[in-house]
PDB file of N, CA and C in Angstrom:
ATOM      1  N   MET A   3     103.567  98.427 107.021  1.00 87.00           N
ATOM      2  CA  MET A   3     103.170  97.059 107.243  1.00 87.00           C
ATOM      3  C   MET A   3     101.947  97.042 108.159  1.00 87.00           C
ATOM      4  N   GLN A   4     101.038  96.136 107.921  1.00 92.00           N
ATOM      5  CA  GLN A   4      99.853  95.996 108.762  1.00 92.00           C
ATOM      6  C   GLN A   4     100.058  94.851 109.750  1.00 92.00           C
ATOM      7  N   TYR A   5      99.473  95.026 110.928  1.00 93.00           N
ATOM      8  CA  TYR A   5      99.583  94.012 111.971  1.00 93.00           C
ATOM      9  C   TYR A   5      98.203  93.563 112.407  1.00 93.00           C
ATOM     10  N   LYS A   6      98.129  92.335 112.875  1.00 92.00           N
ATOM     11  CA  LYS A   6      96.920  91.765 113.438  1.00 92.00           C
ATOM     12  C   LYS A   6      97.149  91.646 114.939  1.00 92.00           C
ATOM     13  N   THR A   7      96.241  92.181 115.744  1.00 92.00           N
ATOM     14  CA  THR A   7      96.331  92.073 117.192  1.00 92.00           C
ATOM     15  C   THR A   7      95.255  91.114 117.676  1.00 92.00           C
ATOM     16  N   VAL A   8      95.661  90.129 118.462  1.00 91.00           N
ATOM     17  CA  VAL A   8      94.747  89.125 118.999  1.00 91.00           C
ATOM     18  C   VAL A   8      94.672  89.319 120.509  1.00 91.00           C
ATOM     19  N   ILE A   9      93.442  89.457 121.030  1.00 91.00           N
ATOM     20  CA  ILE A   9      93.222  89.633 122.460  1.00 91.00           C
ATOM     21  C   ILE A   9      92.336  88.502 122.955  1.00 91.00           C
ATOM     22  N   GLU A  10      92.771  87.848 124.022  1.00 93.00           N
ATOM     23  CA  GLU A  10      91.969  86.796 124.648  1.00 93.00           C
ATOM     24  C   GLU A  10      91.630  87.253 126.053  1.00 93.00           C
ATOM     25  N   ILE A  11      90.333  87.267 126.387  1.00 91.00           N
ATOM     26  CA  ILE A  11      89.869  87.665 127.706  1.00 91.00           C
ATOM     27  C   ILE A  11      89.191  86.462 128.339  1.00 91.00           C
ATOM     28  N   VAL A  12      89.625  86.101 129.546  1.00 93.00           N
ATOM     29  CA  VAL A  12      89.062  84.967 130.266  1.00 93.00           C
ATOM     30  C   VAL A  12      88.403  85.482 131.541  1.00 93.00           C
ATOM     31  N   CYS A  13      87.142  85.086 131.759  1.00 93.00           N
ATOM     32  CA  CYS A  13      86.411  85.512 132.946  1.00 93.00           C
ATOM     33  C   CYS A  13      85.406  84.432 133.341  1.00 93.00           C
ATOM     34  N   GLU A  14      84.876  84.542 134.538  1.00 93.00           N
ATOM     35  CA  GLU A  14      83.812  83.658 135.012  1.00 93.00           C
ATOM     36  C   GLU A  14      82.484  84.249 134.564  1.00 93.00           C
ATOM     37  N   ALA A  15      81.635  83.439 133.922  1.00 94.00           N
ATOM     38  CA  ALA A  15      80.319  83.900 133.471  1.00 94.00           C
ATOM     39  C   ALA A  15      79.365  82.715 133.436  1.00 94.00           C
ATOM     40  N   ASN A  16      78.075  83.006 133.522  1.00 96.00           N
ATOM     41  CA  ASN A  16      77.048  81.962 133.498  1.00 96.00           C
ATOM     42  C   ASN A  16      76.670  81.538 132.082  1.00 96.00           C
ATOM     43  N   ASN A  17      76.910  82.419 131.090  1.00 97.00           N
ATOM     44  CA  ASN A  17      76.562  82.099 129.709  1.00 97.00           C
ATOM     45  C   ASN A  17      77.362  82.995 128.766  1.00 97.00           C
ATOM     46  N   ASP A  18      77.209  82.760 127.468  1.00 95.00           N
ATOM     47  CA  ASP A  18      77.997  83.515 126.494  1.00 95.00           C
ATOM     48  C   ASP A  18      77.625  84.995 126.472  1.00 95.00           C
ATOM     49  N   HIS A  19      76.367  85.311 126.682  1.00 96.00           N
ATOM     50  CA  HIS A  19      75.936  86.720 126.687  1.00 96.00           C
ATOM     51  C   HIS A  19      76.598  87.477 127.844  1.00 96.00           C
ATOM     52  N   GLU A  20      76.596  86.871 129.009  1.00 95.00           N
ATOM     53  CA  GLU A  20      77.224  87.500 130.168  1.00 95.00           C
ATOM     54  C   GLU A  20      78.732  87.656 129.951  1.00 95.00           C
ATOM     55  N   ALA A  21      79.366  86.655 129.341  1.00 94.00           N
ATOM     56  CA  ALA A  21      80.802  86.731 129.064  1.00 94.00           C
ATOM     57  C   ALA A  21      81.126  87.896 128.127  1.00 94.00           C
ATOM     58  N   LEU A  22      80.291  88.089 127.110  1.00 94.00           N
ATOM     59  CA  LEU A  22      80.499  89.212 126.188  1.00 94.00           C
ATOM     60  C   LEU A  22      80.302  90.551 126.892  1.00 94.00           C
ATOM     61  N   ASP A  23      79.308  90.640 127.765  1.00 93.00           N
ATOM     62  CA  ASP A  23      79.079  91.875 128.524  1.00 93.00           C
ATOM     63  C   ASP A  23      80.272  92.187 129.429  1.00 93.00           C
ATOM     64  N   ILE A  24      80.786  91.164 130.111  1.00 91.00           N
ATOM     65  CA  ILE A  24      81.937  91.356 130.997  1.00 91.00           C
ATOM     66  C   ILE A  24      83.151  91.816 130.193  1.00 91.00           C
ATOM     67  N   ALA A  25      83.401  91.190 129.055  1.00 91.00           N
ATOM     68  CA  ALA A  25      84.539  91.580 128.219  1.00 91.00           C
ATOM     69  C   ALA A  25      84.395  93.021 127.754  1.00 91.00           C
ATOM     70  N   GLY A  26      83.203  93.416 127.359  1.00 91.00           N
ATOM     71  CA  GLY A  26      82.970  94.794 126.925  1.00 91.00           C
ATOM     72  C   GLY A  26      83.217  95.787 128.033  1.00 91.00           C
ATOM     73  N   GLU A  27      82.735  95.485 129.234  1.00 90.00           N
ATOM     74  CA  GLU A  27      82.958  96.378 130.373  1.00 90.00           C
ATOM     75  C   GLU A  27      84.448  96.469 130.708  1.00 90.00           C
ATOM     76  N   PHE A  28      85.153  95.348 130.613  1.00 89.00           N
ATOM     77  CA  PHE A  28      86.588  95.345 130.874  1.00 89.00           C
ATOM     78  C   PHE A  28      87.329  96.220 129.866  1.00 89.00           C
ATOM     79  N   LEU A  29      86.999  96.074 128.588  1.00 88.00           N
ATOM     80  CA  LEU A  29      87.676  96.851 127.552  1.00 88.00           C
ATOM     81  C   LEU A  29      87.364  98.342 127.651  1.00 88.00           C
ATOM     82  N   LYS A  30      86.188  98.690 128.178  1.00 91.00           N
ATOM     83  CA  LYS A  30      85.848 100.104 128.390  1.00 91.00           C
ATOM     84  C   LYS A  30      86.535 100.670 129.617  1.00 91.00           C
ATOM     85  N   GLY A  31      87.113  99.803 130.459  1.00 88.00           N
ATOM     86  CA  GLY A  31      87.794 100.272 131.662  1.00 88.00           C
ATOM     87  C   GLY A  31      86.917 100.293 132.886  1.00 88.00           C
ATOM     88  N   ASP A  32      85.724  99.714 132.795  1.00 83.00           N
ATOM     89  CA  ASP A  32      84.794  99.728 133.922  1.00 83.00           C
ATOM     90  C   ASP A  32      85.022  98.567 134.889  1.00 83.00           C
ATOM     91  N   LEU A  33      85.769  97.548 134.506  1.00 76.00           N
ATOM     92  CA  LEU A  33      86.084  96.408 135.367  1.00 76.00           C
ATOM     93  C   LEU A  33      87.585  96.220 135.427  1.00 76.00           C
ATOM     94  N   GLU A  34      88.088  95.838 136.603  1.00 74.00           N
ATOM     95  CA  GLU A  34      89.518  95.589 136.733  1.00 74.00           C
ATOM     96  C   GLU A  34      89.808  94.229 137.346  1.00 74.00           C
ATOM     97  N   ALA A  35      88.916  93.698 138.179  1.00 76.00           N
ATOM     98  CA  ALA A  35      89.187  92.464 138.912  1.00 76.00           C
ATOM     99  C   ALA A  35      88.520  91.263 138.244  1.00 76.00           C
ATOM    100  N   GLY A  36      89.117  90.087 138.441  1.00 82.00           N
ATOM    101  CA  GLY A  36      88.520  88.854 137.972  1.00 82.00           C
ATOM    102  C   GLY A  36      88.670  88.578 136.489  1.00 82.00           C
ATOM    103  N   ILE A  37      89.553  89.312 135.827  1.00 87.00           N
ATOM    104  CA  ILE A  37      89.740  89.168 134.384  1.00 87.00           C
ATOM    105  C   ILE A  37      91.196  88.814 134.098  1.00 87.00           C
ATOM    106  N   GLN A  38      91.404  87.863 133.220  1.00 90.00           N
ATOM    107  CA  GLN A  38      92.741  87.550 132.727  1.00 90.00           C
ATOM    108  C   GLN A  38      92.770  87.914 131.250  1.00 90.00           C
ATOM    109  N   MET A  39      93.797  88.646 130.833  1.00 90.00           N
ATOM    110  CA  MET A  39      93.883  89.049 129.435  1.00 90.00           C
ATOM    111  C   MET A  39      95.268  88.732 128.898  1.00 90.00           C
ATOM    112  N   GLN A  40      95.309  88.195 127.686  1.00 93.00           N
ATOM    113  CA  GLN A  40      96.552  87.973 126.963  1.00 93.00           C
ATOM    114  C   GLN A  40      96.391  88.606 125.589  1.00 93.00           C
ATOM    115  N   CYS A  41      97.461  89.173 125.069  1.00 92.00           N
ATOM    116  CA  CYS A  41      97.390  89.712 123.724  1.00 92.00           C
ATOM    117  C   CYS A  41      98.742  89.590 123.048  1.00 92.00           C
ATOM    118  N   PHE A  42      98.701  89.541 121.721  1.00 92.00           N
ATOM    119  CA  PHE A  42      99.924  89.554 120.941  1.00 92.00           C
ATOM    120  C   PHE A  42      99.617  90.146 119.582  1.00 92.00           C
ATOM    121  N   ALA A  43     100.653  90.631 118.925  1.00 95.00           N
ATOM    122  CA  ALA A  43     100.509  91.203 117.586  1.00 95.00           C
ATOM    123  C   ALA A  43     101.468  90.493 116.652  1.00 95.00           C
ATOM    124  N   LYS A  44     101.043  90.320 115.399  1.00 92.00           N
ATOM    125  CA  LYS A  44     101.911  89.730 114.394  1.00 92.00           C
ATOM    126  C   LYS A  44     101.616  90.379 113.055  1.00 92.00           C
ATOM    127  N   PRO A  45     102.610  90.418 112.177  1.00 93.00           N
ATOM    128  CA  PRO A  45     102.395  91.032 110.867  1.00 93.00           C
ATOM    129  C   PRO A  45     101.369  90.221 110.065  1.00 93.00           C
ATOM    130  N   LEU A  46     100.539  90.926 109.311  1.00 91.00           N
ATOM    131  CA  LEU A  46      99.624  90.254 108.403  1.00 91.00           C
ATOM    132  C   LEU A  46     100.417  89.701 107.229  1.00 91.00           C
ATOM    133  N   GLU A  47     100.039  88.531 106.787  1.00 81.00           N
ATOM    134  CA  GLU A  47     100.722  87.932 105.648  1.00 81.00           C
ATOM    135  C   GLU A  47     100.324  88.650 104.363  1.00 81.00           C
ATOM    136  N   GLN A  48     101.302  88.987 103.570  1.00 68.00           N
ATOM    137  CA  GLN A  48     101.052  89.640 102.288  1.00 68.00           C
ATOM    138  C   GLN A  48     100.666  88.603 101.235  1.00 68.00           C
ATOM    139  N   GLN A  49      99.646  88.886 100.452  1.00 59.00           N
ATOM    140  CA  GLN A  49      99.218  87.953  99.413  1.00 59.00           C
ATOM    141  C   GLN A  49      99.530  88.486  98.057  1.00 59.00           C
TER     142      GLN A  49
END
């Protein structure tokens, strides 16, 4: 079975470009503070 994983990252940023950079650094493990993350997985619907 295949699953879909959804990750939401919330951070303080001045614009969308900065927000994307912060999220990338967080996912690489270079940032730890000032980030809130939620995630969940659910099965993909079969068609």
